[in-house]
mmCIF file of C-alpha atoms and ligand atoms in Angstrom:
data_model
loop_
_atom_site.group_PDB
_atom_site.id
_atom_site.type_symbol
_atom_site.label_atom_id
_atom_site.label_comp_id
_atom_site.label_asym_id
_atom_site.label_seq_id
_atom_site.Cartn_x
_atom_site.Cartn_y
_atom_site.Cartn_z
ATOM 1 C CA MET A 1 0.000 0.000 0.000
ATOM 2 C CA LYS A 2 1.229 3.527 -0.763
ATOM 3 C CA THR A 3 -0.358 6.812 0.405
ATOM 4 C CA ILE A 4 0.609 10.296 -0.644
ATOM 5 C CA THR A 5 -0.919 13.746 -0.006
ATOM 6 C CA GLY A 6 -0.336 17.019 -1.794
ATOM 7 C CA ILE A 7 -1.680 20.558 -1.828
ATOM 8 C CA ALA A 8 -1.883 22.992 -4.729
ATOM 9 C CA PRO A 9 -2.619 26.700 -4.987
ATOM 10 C CA VAL A 10 -5.313 28.761 -6.643
ATOM 11 C CA ASN A 11 -4.193 31.078 -9.435
ATOM 12 C CA ILE A 12 -5.929 34.249 -10.588
ATOM 13 C CA ALA A 13 -5.385 35.311 -14.175
ATOM 14 C CA VAL A 14 -4.460 38.888 -15.020
ATOM 15 C CA ILE A 15 -4.534 38.049 -18.747
ATOM 16 C CA LYS A 16 -7.486 35.708 -19.118
ATOM 17 C CA TYR A 17 -7.707 32.361 -20.866
ATOM 18 C CA TRP A 18 -11.022 32.307 -22.716
ATOM 19 C CA GLY A 19 -11.576 30.006 -25.675
ATOM 20 C CA LYS A 20 -10.205 26.674 -26.872
ATOM 21 C CA ARG A 21 -8.937 25.574 -30.243
ATOM 22 C CA ASP A 22 -9.207 21.909 -29.181
ATOM 23 C CA GLU A 23 -11.904 20.900 -26.687
ATOM 24 C CA ASP A 24 -10.566 17.429 -25.926
ATOM 25 C CA LEU A 25 -6.892 18.329 -25.499
ATOM 26 C CA ILE A 26 -7.847 21.644 -23.822
ATOM 27 C CA LEU A 27 -5.706 23.828 -26.064
ATOM 28 C CA PRO A 28 -6.340 27.570 -25.740
ATOM 29 C CA ILE A 29 -6.650 30.196 -28.461
ATOM 30 C CA ASN A 30 -4.469 32.671 -26.553
ATOM 31 C CA ASP A 31 -1.648 32.851 -24.021
ATOM 32 C CA SER A 32 -2.666 33.768 -20.482
ATOM 33 C CA LEU A 33 -0.859 34.961 -17.379
ATOM 34 C CA SER A 34 -1.672 34.596 -13.699
ATOM 35 C CA CYS A 35 -0.461 34.999 -10.161
ATOM 36 C CA THR A 36 -0.361 31.933 -7.948
ATOM 37 C CA LEU A 37 -1.801 32.592 -4.499
ATOM 38 C CA SER A 38 -0.348 31.421 -1.200
ATOM 39 C CA THR A 39 -1.633 28.016 -0.082
ATOM 40 C CA ASP A 40 -1.832 29.335 3.509
ATOM 41 C CA PHE A 41 -5.436 30.459 3.085
ATOM 42 C CA MET A 42 -6.694 28.931 -0.166
ATOM 43 C CA CYS A 43 -5.719 25.549 -1.524
ATOM 44 C CA ALA A 44 -6.874 22.176 -2.729
ATOM 45 C CA LYS A 45 -5.616 19.061 -0.964
ATOM 46 C CA THR A 46 -5.571 15.559 -2.427
ATOM 47 C CA THR A 47 -4.699 12.211 -0.863
ATOM 48 C CA ILE A 48 -4.105 9.229 -3.138
ATOM 49 C CA MET A 49 -3.858 5.704 -1.804
ATOM 50 C CA ALA A 50 -2.803 2.814 -4.031
ATOM 51 C CA SER A 51 -3.316 -0.720 -2.781
ATOM 52 C CA PRO A 52 -3.268 -4.244 -4.242
ATOM 53 C CA THR A 53 -6.382 -4.946 -2.141
ATOM 54 C CA PHE A 54 -8.584 -2.232 -3.701
ATOM 55 C CA THR A 55 -11.002 -3.688 -6.250
ATOM 56 C CA THR A 56 -11.998 -0.464 -8.040
ATOM 57 C CA HIS A 57 -10.851 3.122 -8.369
ATOM 58 C CA ARG A 58 -12.845 5.438 -6.052
ATOM 59 C CA PHE A 59 -12.983 9.219 -5.821
ATOM 60 C CA TRP A 60 -14.336 11.539 -3.108
ATOM 61 C CA LEU A 61 -14.612 15.276 -3.801
ATOM 62 C CA ASN A 62 -15.375 17.588 -0.885
ATOM 63 C CA ASN A 63 -16.595 14.626 1.185
ATOM 64 C CA LYS A 64 -18.951 13.219 -1.430
ATOM 65 C CA GLU A 65 -18.216 10.092 -3.421
ATOM 66 C CA THR A 66 -18.116 11.066 -7.093
ATOM 67 C CA ASP A 67 -18.097 8.995 -10.285
ATOM 68 C CA PHE A 68 -14.534 8.026 -11.242
ATOM 69 C CA ASN A 69 -15.741 7.729 -14.781
ATOM 70 C CA ASN A 70 -14.972 11.365 -15.511
ATOM 71 C CA GLU A 71 -13.181 12.020 -18.779
ATOM 72 C CA ARG A 72 -10.921 14.799 -17.548
ATOM 73 C CA LEU A 73 -9.896 12.868 -14.424
ATOM 74 C CA ASN A 74 -9.133 9.779 -16.520
ATOM 75 C CA ASN A 75 -7.166 11.795 -19.093
ATOM 76 C CA CYS A 76 -4.950 13.131 -16.292
ATOM 77 C CA LEU A 77 -4.459 9.645 -14.842
ATOM 78 C CA THR A 78 -3.596 8.148 -18.253
ATOM 79 C CA GLU A 79 -1.103 10.912 -19.056
ATOM 80 C CA VAL A 80 0.643 10.684 -15.659
ATOM 81 C CA ARG A 81 0.910 6.898 -15.970
ATOM 82 C CA LYS A 82 2.484 7.178 -19.430
ATOM 83 C CA ARG A 83 5.324 9.073 -17.763
ATOM 84 C CA ALA A 84 5.616 6.816 -14.658
ATOM 85 C CA SER A 85 9.132 5.993 -13.465
ATOM 86 C CA PRO A 86 10.319 2.512 -14.557
ATOM 87 C CA GLU A 87 10.670 1.636 -10.858
ATOM 88 C CA CYS A 88 6.867 1.728 -10.343
ATOM 89 C CA GLY A 89 6.460 -1.948 -11.309
ATOM 90 C CA ASP A 90 3.265 -3.400 -9.846
ATOM 91 C CA LEU A 91 2.148 -0.048 -8.430
ATOM 92 C CA LEU A 92 0.793 0.758 -11.882
ATOM 93 C CA ASN A 93 -1.702 -2.123 -11.623
ATOM 94 C CA TRP A 94 -3.030 -1.179 -8.184
ATOM 95 C CA LYS A 95 -6.398 0.573 -7.957
ATOM 96 C CA LEU A 96 -6.551 4.049 -6.422
ATOM 97 C CA HIS A 97 -8.638 5.753 -3.769
ATOM 98 C CA ILE A 98 -8.507 9.512 -4.274
ATOM 99 C CA CYS A 99 -9.893 12.067 -1.836
ATOM 100 C CA SER A 100 -9.815 15.773 -2.634
ATOM 101 C CA GLU A 101 -10.939 18.874 -0.738
ATOM 102 C CA ASN A 102 -10.911 22.634 -1.234
ATOM 103 C CA ASN A 103 -10.848 25.018 1.694
ATOM 104 C CA PHE A 104 -12.850 27.635 -0.256
ATOM 105 C CA PRO A 105 -16.142 27.609 -2.224
ATOM 106 C CA THR A 106 -16.116 25.334 -5.274
ATOM 107 C CA ALA A 107 -17.312 26.490 -8.687
ATOM 108 C CA ALA A 108 -18.072 30.041 -7.543
ATOM 109 C CA GLY A 109 -15.551 31.558 -9.919
ATOM 110 C CA LEU A 110 -12.782 31.065 -7.373
ATOM 111 C CA ALA A 111 -10.517 28.884 -9.514
ATOM 112 C CA SER A 112 -11.359 25.774 -7.549
ATOM 113 C CA SER A 113 -10.960 23.429 -10.512
ATOM 114 C CA ALA A 114 -7.507 24.868 -11.200
ATOM 115 C CA ALA A 115 -6.285 24.141 -7.673
ATOM 116 C CA GLY A 116 -8.108 20.790 -7.618
ATOM 117 C CA TYR A 117 -6.571 19.421 -10.820
ATOM 118 C CA ALA A 118 -3.142 20.832 -9.963
ATOM 119 C CA ALA A 119 -3.310 18.996 -6.612
ATOM 120 C CA LEU A 120 -4.513 15.801 -8.299
ATOM 121 C CA VAL A 121 -1.826 15.805 -11.015
ATOM 122 C CA SER A 122 1.080 16.837 -8.792
ATOM 123 C CA THR A 123 0.150 14.176 -6.207
ATOM 124 C CA LEU A 124 -0.284 11.498 -8.897
ATOM 125 C CA ALA A 125 3.084 12.537 -10.365
ATOM 126 C CA ALA A 126 4.706 12.122 -6.946
ATOM 127 C CA LEU A 127 3.054 8.698 -6.517
ATOM 128 C CA TYR A 128 4.404 7.418 -9.850
ATOM 129 C CA GLY A 129 7.765 9.241 -9.711
ATOM 130 C CA VAL A 130 7.125 11.392 -12.803
ATOM 131 C CA GLU A 131 9.921 13.827 -13.629
ATOM 132 C CA GLY A 132 9.905 17.072 -15.585
ATOM 133 C CA ASP A 133 7.088 19.471 -16.430
ATOM 134 C CA ILE A 134 3.596 18.272 -15.504
ATOM 135 C CA SER A 135 1.690 21.439 -16.413
ATOM 136 C CA ALA A 136 0.648 19.991 -19.798
ATOM 137 C CA ILE A 137 -0.925 17.077 -17.882
ATOM 138 C CA ALA A 138 -2.740 19.358 -15.401
ATOM 139 C CA ARG A 139 -4.072 21.212 -18.458
ATOM 140 C CA ARG A 140 -6.033 18.072 -19.399
ATOM 141 C CA GLY A 141 -8.009 18.434 -16.137
ATOM 142 C CA SER A 142 -8.837 22.108 -16.531
ATOM 143 C CA GLY A 143 -7.006 24.591 -18.721
ATOM 144 C CA SER A 144 -6.261 27.072 -15.957
ATOM 145 C CA ALA A 145 -4.916 24.233 -13.732
ATOM 146 C CA CYS A 146 -1.666 24.194 -15.726
ATOM 147 C CA ARG A 147 -0.788 27.599 -14.261
ATOM 148 C CA SER A 148 -1.244 26.335 -10.652
ATOM 149 C CA ILE A 149 1.710 23.957 -11.183
ATOM 150 C CA TYR A 150 4.108 26.871 -10.723
ATOM 151 C CA GLY A 151 4.414 29.544 -8.042
ATOM 152 C CA GLY A 152 4.727 33.303 -8.479
ATOM 153 C CA PHE A 153 3.897 34.879 -11.850
ATOM 154 C CA VAL A 154 3.050 32.265 -14.460
ATOM 155 C CA ARG A 155 2.487 32.310 -18.214
ATOM 156 C CA TRP A 156 0.595 29.612 -20.072
ATOM 157 C CA ASN A 157 1.981 29.453 -23.608
ATOM 158 C CA LYS A 158 -0.821 28.450 -25.921
ATOM 159 C CA GLY A 159 1.574 26.449 -28.082
ATOM 160 C CA VAL A 160 1.200 25.710 -31.777
ATOM 161 C CA LYS A 161 1.525 21.923 -32.041
ATOM 162 C CA PRO A 162 -1.730 20.101 -32.845
ATOM 163 C CA GLY A 163 -1.015 17.499 -30.120
ATOM 164 C CA GLY A 164 -0.554 20.214 -27.475
ATOM 165 C CA GLU A 165 2.949 19.128 -26.350
ATOM 166 C CA ASP A 166 4.031 22.780 -26.282
ATOM 167 C CA SER A 167 0.893 24.114 -24.571
ATOM 168 C CA MET A 168 2.314 24.383 -21.089
ATOM 169 C CA ALA A 169 2.898 26.835 -18.266
ATOM 170 C CA GLY A 170 6.160 28.367 -17.125
ATOM 171 C CA GLN A 171 7.239 30.732 -14.368
ATOM 172 C CA ILE A 172 7.932 34.384 -15.298
ATOM 173 C CA ALA A 173 9.122 35.339 -11.810
ATOM 174 C CA PRO A 174 8.940 33.676 -8.378
ATOM 175 C CA ALA A 175 6.704 35.041 -5.582
ATOM 176 C CA ALA A 176 9.802 36.453 -3.833
ATOM 177 C CA HIS A 177 10.480 38.751 -6.824
ATOM 178 C CA TRP A 178 7.639 41.100 -5.791
ATOM 179 C CA PRO A 179 6.830 40.305 -2.155
ATOM 180 C CA GLU A 180 4.937 43.583 -1.568
ATOM 181 C CA ILE A 181 1.964 42.473 -3.691
ATOM 182 C CA ARG A 182 -1.144 41.585 -1.733
ATOM 183 C CA VAL A 183 -4.392 40.037 -2.895
ATOM 184 C CA LEU A 184 -7.923 40.530 -1.590
ATOM 185 C CA ILE A 185 -10.579 38.040 -2.583
ATOM 186 C CA LEU A 186 -14.003 39.612 -2.149
ATOM 187 C CA VAL A 187 -16.504 36.798 -1.911
ATOM 188 C CA VAL A 188 -19.757 38.111 -3.313
ATOM 189 C CA SER A 189 -21.557 34.835 -3.576
ATOM 190 C CA ASP A 190 -20.956 31.267 -2.460
ATOM 191 C CA ASP A 191 -23.460 29.945 -4.953
ATOM 192 C CA GLN A 192 -22.561 27.509 -7.686
ATOM 193 C CA LYS A 193 -22.327 29.392 -10.969
ATOM 194 C CA LYS A 194 -25.009 28.850 -13.590
ATOM 195 C CA TYR A 195 -22.913 28.970 -16.744
ATOM 196 C CA SER A 196 -19.584 27.105 -16.418
ATOM 197 C CA SER A 197 -16.391 28.559 -17.906
ATOM 198 C CA THR A 198 -16.170 25.508 -20.167
ATOM 199 C CA ASN A 199 -19.602 26.158 -21.712
ATOM 200 C CA GLY A 200 -19.272 29.931 -21.684
ATOM 201 C CA MET A 201 -15.994 29.983 -23.586
ATOM 202 C CA LYS A 202 -17.260 27.406 -26.088
ATOM 203 C CA GLN A 203 -20.188 29.672 -26.936
ATOM 204 C CA SER A 204 -17.871 32.711 -27.141
ATOM 205 C CA VAL A 205 -15.642 30.925 -29.671
ATOM 206 C CA LEU A 206 -18.724 30.145 -31.757
ATOM 207 C CA THR A 207 -20.349 33.569 -31.653
ATOM 208 C CA SER A 208 -18.109 36.451 -30.523
ATOM 209 C CA ASP A 209 -16.264 38.551 -33.106
ATOM 210 C CA LEU A 210 -14.745 40.543 -30.275
ATOM 211 C CA LEU A 211 -13.041 37.352 -29.060
ATOM 212 C CA LYS A 212 -11.311 36.959 -32.459
ATOM 213 C CA HIS A 213 -10.095 40.549 -32.264
ATOM 214 C CA ARG A 214 -8.840 39.996 -28.697
ATOM 215 C CA THR A 215 -6.962 36.815 -29.563
ATOM 216 C CA GLU A 216 -5.299 38.159 -32.681
ATOM 217 C CA LYS A 217 -4.765 41.833 -31.937
ATOM 218 C CA ILE A 218 -4.826 42.428 -28.191
ATOM 219 C CA VAL A 219 -3.462 39.548 -26.140
ATOM 220 C CA PRO A 220 0.027 39.172 -27.697
ATOM 221 C CA GLY A 221 0.946 42.814 -26.960
ATOM 222 C CA ARG A 222 -0.699 42.768 -23.547
ATOM 223 C CA VAL A 223 1.216 39.668 -22.431
ATOM 224 C CA ASP A 224 4.537 41.310 -23.366
ATOM 225 C CA GLU A 225 3.536 44.539 -21.622
ATOM 226 C CA ILE A 226 2.453 42.904 -18.373
ATOM 227 C CA ILE A 227 5.605 40.774 -18.274
ATOM 228 C CA ARG A 228 7.624 43.988 -18.568
ATOM 229 C CA ALA A 229 5.562 45.549 -15.752
ATOM 230 C CA ILE A 230 6.134 42.490 -13.537
ATOM 231 C CA LYS A 231 9.885 42.382 -14.234
ATOM 232 C CA MET A 232 10.221 46.144 -13.460
ATOM 233 C CA LYS A 233 7.786 45.911 -10.508
ATOM 234 C CA ASN A 234 5.740 48.693 -12.103
ATOM 235 C CA PHE A 235 2.482 48.388 -10.141
ATOM 236 C CA GLU A 236 0.569 51.070 -12.063
ATOM 237 C CA ALA A 237 1.192 49.381 -15.408
ATOM 238 C CA PHE A 238 0.468 45.924 -13.955
ATOM 239 C CA ALA A 239 -2.787 47.152 -12.396
ATOM 240 C CA LYS A 240 -4.045 48.975 -15.490
ATOM 241 C CA ILE A 241 -3.499 46.008 -17.811
ATOM 242 C CA THR A 242 -5.133 43.680 -15.273
ATOM 243 C CA MET A 243 -8.301 45.787 -15.116
ATOM 244 C CA GLN A 244 -8.441 46.313 -18.872
ATOM 245 C CA ASP A 245 -8.107 42.605 -19.519
ATOM 246 C CA SER A 246 -10.824 41.707 -17.024
ATOM 247 C CA ASN A 247 -13.130 44.281 -18.593
ATOM 248 C CA GLN A 248 -12.424 42.975 -22.084
ATOM 249 C CA PHE A 249 -13.121 39.417 -21.007
ATOM 250 C CA HIS A 250 -16.519 40.447 -19.574
ATOM 251 C CA ALA A 251 -17.233 42.482 -22.717
ATOM 252 C CA ILE A 252 -16.693 39.271 -24.684
ATOM 253 C CA CYS A 253 -19.117 37.483 -22.376
ATOM 254 C CA LEU A 254 -21.677 40.129 -23.306
ATOM 255 C CA ASP A 255 -20.735 39.811 -27.001
ATOM 256 C CA THR A 256 -21.374 36.055 -26.774
ATOM 257 C CA PHE A 257 -24.754 34.973 -28.113
ATOM 258 C CA PRO A 258 -26.731 34.247 -26.007
ATOM 259 C CA PRO A 259 -24.694 36.394 -23.585
ATOM 260 C CA CYS A 260 -23.237 35.125 -20.324
ATOM 261 C CA PHE A 261 -23.329 37.377 -17.282
ATOM 262 C CA TYR A 262 -20.834 36.641 -14.554
ATOM 263 C CA MET A 263 -20.640 39.955 -12.708
ATOM 264 C CA ASN A 264 -23.568 41.328 -10.712
ATOM 265 C CA ASP A 265 -24.456 44.693 -9.110
ATOM 266 C CA VAL A 266 -22.087 44.096 -6.211
ATOM 267 C CA SER A 267 -19.236 43.322 -8.653
ATOM 268 C CA ARG A 268 -19.974 46.590 -10.476
ATOM 269 C CA ALA A 269 -20.047 48.527 -7.174
ATOM 270 C CA ILE A 270 -16.547 47.123 -6.460
ATOM 271 C CA ILE A 271 -15.333 48.351 -9.872
ATOM 272 C CA GLU A 272 -16.728 51.819 -9.166
ATOM 273 C CA LEU A 273 -15.080 51.908 -5.762
ATOM 274 C CA VAL A 274 -11.672 50.953 -7.221
ATOM 275 C CA HIS A 275 -11.825 53.668 -9.885
ATOM 276 C CA ALA A 276 -13.071 56.326 -7.423
ATOM 277 C CA TYR A 277 -10.273 55.455 -4.977
ATOM 278 C CA ASN A 278 -7.543 55.446 -7.644
ATOM 279 C CA GLU A 279 -8.775 58.791 -8.976
ATOM 280 C CA PHE A 280 -8.810 60.284 -5.471
ATOM 281 C CA GLN A 281 -5.230 59.070 -4.911
ATOM 282 C CA GLY A 282 -4.132 60.393 -8.301
ATOM 283 C CA THR A 283 -2.429 57.073 -9.016
ATOM 284 C CA THR A 284 -3.415 53.432 -9.508
ATOM 285 C CA LYS A 285 -3.292 51.899 -6.035
ATOM 286 C CA VAL A 286 -5.530 48.914 -6.597
ATOM 287 C CA ALA A 287 -6.710 46.718 -9.490
ATOM 288 C CA TYR A 288 -9.706 44.425 -9.831
ATOM 289 C CA THR A 289 -10.159 41.306 -11.868
ATOM 290 C CA PHE A 290 -13.193 39.006 -12.181
ATOM 291 C CA ASP A 291 -13.314 35.433 -13.478
ATOM 292 C CA ALA A 292 -16.430 33.525 -14.465
ATOM 293 C CA GLY A 293 -18.349 34.586 -11.363
ATOM 294 C CA PRO A 294 -19.249 37.687 -9.345
ATOM 295 C CA ASN A 295 -16.358 37.497 -6.826
ATOM 296 C CA ALA A 296 -13.638 40.110 -7.154
ATOM 297 C CA CYS A 297 -9.916 39.647 -6.844
ATOM 298 C CA LEU A 298 -8.072 42.850 -5.980
ATOM 299 C CA TYR A 299 -4.318 43.282 -6.447
ATOM 300 C CA LEU A 300 -2.651 45.989 -4.343
ATOM 301 C CA LEU A 301 0.545 46.733 -2.412
ATOM 302 C CA GLU A 302 1.113 45.850 1.234
ATOM 303 C CA ASN A 303 1.192 49.492 2.425
ATOM 304 C CA ASP A 304 -2.294 50.193 1.059
ATOM 305 C CA VAL A 305 -4.074 47.146 2.507
ATOM 306 C CA ASP A 306 -5.312 48.704 5.772
ATOM 307 C CA GLU A 307 -6.863 51.710 4.062
ATOM 308 C CA ILE A 308 -8.481 49.790 1.221
ATOM 309 C CA VAL A 309 -9.876 47.040 3.445
ATOM 310 C CA SER A 310 -11.215 49.698 5.845
ATOM 311 C CA LEU A 311 -12.963 51.403 2.959
ATOM 312 C CA ILE A 312 -14.446 48.101 1.767
ATOM 313 C CA ASN A 313 -15.580 47.426 5.325
ATOM 314 C CA ASP A 314 -17.331 50.790 5.375
ATOM 315 C CA ILE A 315 -19.014 50.483 1.981
ATOM 316 C CA PHE A 316 -19.932 46.793 2.265
ATOM 317 C CA PRO A 317 -20.780 46.375 5.963
ATOM 318 C CA SER A 318 -20.871 42.768 7.095
ATOM 319 C CA ASN A 319 -23.654 41.078 8.990
ATOM 320 C CA ILE A 320 -21.297 38.558 10.587
ATOM 321 C CA ASN A 321 -18.564 38.567 13.226
ATOM 322 C CA PRO A 322 -15.703 40.966 12.155
ATOM 323 C CA SER A 323 -13.105 38.201 12.575
ATOM 324 C CA ASP A 324 -15.081 35.956 10.209
ATOM 325 C CA PHE A 325 -15.567 38.795 7.733
ATOM 326 C CA ILE A 326 -11.893 39.595 7.163
ATOM 327 C CA ARG A 327 -9.863 36.405 6.937
ATOM 328 C CA GLY A 328 -6.261 35.546 6.124
ATOM 329 C CA LEU A 329 -3.316 37.882 6.759
ATOM 330 C CA PRO A 330 -3.827 40.515 9.489
ATOM 331 C CA VAL A 331 -5.426 43.879 8.658
ATOM 332 C CA LYS A 332 -5.887 46.971 10.845
ATOM 333 C CA VAL A 333 -9.413 48.188 10.147
ATOM 334 C CA LYS A 334 -10.139 51.853 10.915
ATOM 335 C CA ASN A 335 -13.186 54.085 10.475
ATOM 336 C CA LEU A 336 -13.034 55.654 7.040
ATOM 337 C CA SER A 337 -16.557 57.015 6.638
ATOM 338 C CA ASP A 338 -15.084 60.503 5.928
ATOM 339 C CA LEU A 339 -13.093 59.158 3.001
ATOM 340 C CA ARG A 340 -16.157 57.268 1.795
ATOM 341 C CA GLU A 341 -18.147 60.506 1.818
ATOM 342 C CA THR A 342 -15.350 62.304 -0.038
ATOM 343 C CA LEU A 343 -15.538 59.594 -2.697
ATOM 344 C CA LYS A 344 -19.325 60.132 -2.805
ATOM 345 C CA ILE A 345 -20.096 56.441 -2.345
ATOM 346 C CA GLN A 346 -23.184 55.299 -0.424
ATOM 347 C CA PRO A 347 -22.778 52.294 1.906
ATOM 348 C CA GLN A 348 -24.554 49.143 0.723
ATOM 349 C CA THR A 349 -27.058 47.233 2.809
ATOM 350 C CA PRO A 350 -25.202 44.809 5.152
ATOM 351 C CA GLY A 351 -24.278 41.343 3.884
ATOM 352 C CA LYS A 352 -23.639 42.130 0.191
ATOM 353 C CA LEU A 353 -20.107 40.847 0.648
ATOM 354 C CA LYS A 354 -19.924 37.484 2.400
ATOM 355 C CA TYR A 355 -16.286 37.747 3.422
ATOM 356 C CA VAL A 356 -12.864 38.965 2.375
ATOM 357 C CA ILE A 357 -9.685 36.852 2.173
ATOM 358 C CA HIS A 358 -6.438 38.798 2.529
ATOM 359 C CA THR A 359 -3.601 36.812 1.007
ATOM 360 C CA LYS A 360 -0.442 37.128 -1.092
ATOM 361 C CA ILE A 361 1.400 35.518 -3.969
ATOM 362 C CA GLY A 362 2.910 32.147 -3.139
ATOM 363 C CA ASP A 363 4.626 28.984 -4.320
ATOM 364 C CA GLY A 364 3.493 26.007 -6.360
ATOM 365 C CA PRO A 365 2.183 22.589 -5.195
ATOM 366 C CA LYS A 366 3.747 20.762 -2.241
ATOM 367 C CA ILE A 367 3.793 17.165 -1.063
ATOM 368 C CA LEU A 368 2.999 16.811 2.644
ATOM 369 C CA SER A 369 4.827 14.116 4.542
ATOM 370 C CA GLU A 370 3.002 13.727 7.898
ATOM 371 C CA ALA A 371 0.542 10.827 8.204
ATOM 372 C CA SER A 372 -1.849 13.251 9.940
ATOM 373 C CA ASP A 373 -2.076 15.220 6.667
ATOM 374 C CA HIS A 374 -3.748 12.346 4.809
ATOM 375 C CA LEU A 375 -7.445 12.719 4.018
ATOM 376 C CA LEU A 376 -7.810 8.911 3.819
ATOM 377 C CA GLY A 377 -7.545 6.658 6.864
ATOM 378 C CA GLU A 378 -5.692 3.327 7.061
ATOM 379 C CA ASN A 379 -8.884 1.614 5.826
ATOM 380 C CA GLY A 380 -8.719 3.604 2.572
ATOM 381 C CA LEU A 381 -11.859 5.637 3.343
ATOM 382 C CA PRO A 382 -12.115 9.421 3.944
ATOM 383 C CA LYS A 383 -11.374 10.294 7.580
ATOM 384 C CA ASN A 384 -14.103 12.967 7.500
ATOM 385 C CA LEU A 385 -16.964 10.741 6.368
HETATM 386 C C1 DP6 B 401 -12.323 32.957 -16.560
HETATM 387 O O1 DP6 B 401 -9.806 26.562 -16.751
HETATM 388 O O2 DP6 B 401 -12.101 26.689 -15.708
HETATM 389 O O3 DP6 B 401 -11.032 31.699 -15.016
HETATM 390 O O4 DP6 B 401 -10.324 24.621 -19.359
HETATM 391 O O5 DP6 B 401 -12.788 24.423 -19.622
HETATM 392 O O6 DP6 B 401 -11.719 23.769 -17.461
HETATM 393 P P1 DP6 B 401 -11.661 24.675 -18.689
HETATM 394 O O7 DP6 B 401 -11.873 26.165 -18.152
HETATM 395 P P2 DP6 B 401 -11.244 26.898 -16.904
HETATM 396 O O8 DP6 B 401 -11.395 28.429 -17.389
HETATM 397 C C2 DP6 B 401 -10.928 29.497 -16.626
HETATM 398 C C3 DP6 B 401 -11.388 30.771 -17.209
HETATM 399 C C4 DP6 B 401 -11.133 32.000 -16.376
HETATM 400 C C5 DP6 B 401 -9.900 32.743 -16.864
HETATM 401 C C6 DP6 B 401 -8.555 32.199 -16.468
HETATM 402 O O9 DP6 B 401 -8.418 31.589 -15.392
HETATM 403 O O10 DP6 B 401 -7.615 32.425 -17.251
#
């Protein structure tokens, strides 16, 4: 019997992946770029147990047994096994029990599938002793998962080969290159999203002319520009491109027929707040980006966290315990109602924001070595069931 547990981070794109040229191989129509978030507050964890006594493969996701017969899961497993170390021997014939958990809401536009597949593939790779890049395998689970294989600032090269061998992620700079960057995740809704990214982007490829323009004319230049901004630690340039790319992605969602709406009124109030604050400061202090859901991800610098979180706290009052409302790294919240009035922003009714996670950029997946880390017990069943 062999048991192994790994964790993998969430990543939030600043240049979005939206659209595939090959649905089965998950090959994108454009390059994308993201920041990998620290696993301290948001991560997916996977335990894999292989045993000669197991009769079938079994899979538990967030404490519910789920059908193993899932194409993406099986594609990842097949690809990892093709690259197994020659020393694996019989291990390759043993059935697997896999248990996976996220410590944040699944499918709410919070990149849960990216972290989940990155955890699955990196743990499988450790089980079978796979060497070299595994991002092209994680890509077979969920496109954005390939970027969670690396820490820091990560680019997914779309590649040109029909088989997708060159469609893989690579690190632009490690987290330590720009340690002052902070990230705020503003959780607007815990609900499962109605229109998945997979379906949304498929429809965009079929119907949106704006998407063609973006892919051909906009993304190549933007990727080069944001890489320059990251290398020079130019926050203003980084922030502006991030916001413009998020806005263009949501414009494409609207240009899709029938359209897909991911942002809601609270998301739009967050956008207005960010622009009002940046204008008041006379410089770009904070950037927003939204994926396929209403939750916002804000990028900012360490020195501005207290003021911006205090302002958010004033505009979006919580209806829960303050310590549950602001989670993650410490923040000093002060009363900023004067600044809010200067910005001419009305407070929202309490509870529009569920909670805020304050985090930073972090490293890639890790294998955990303590037996207490395993999600599966000695009997091969989830400890939490
Ligand atoms: C809006 O990676 O979830 O978050 O490849 O079909 O699994 P599939 O899609 P997925 O799409 C993510 C889209 C996005 C933008 C991004 O992360 O780049």
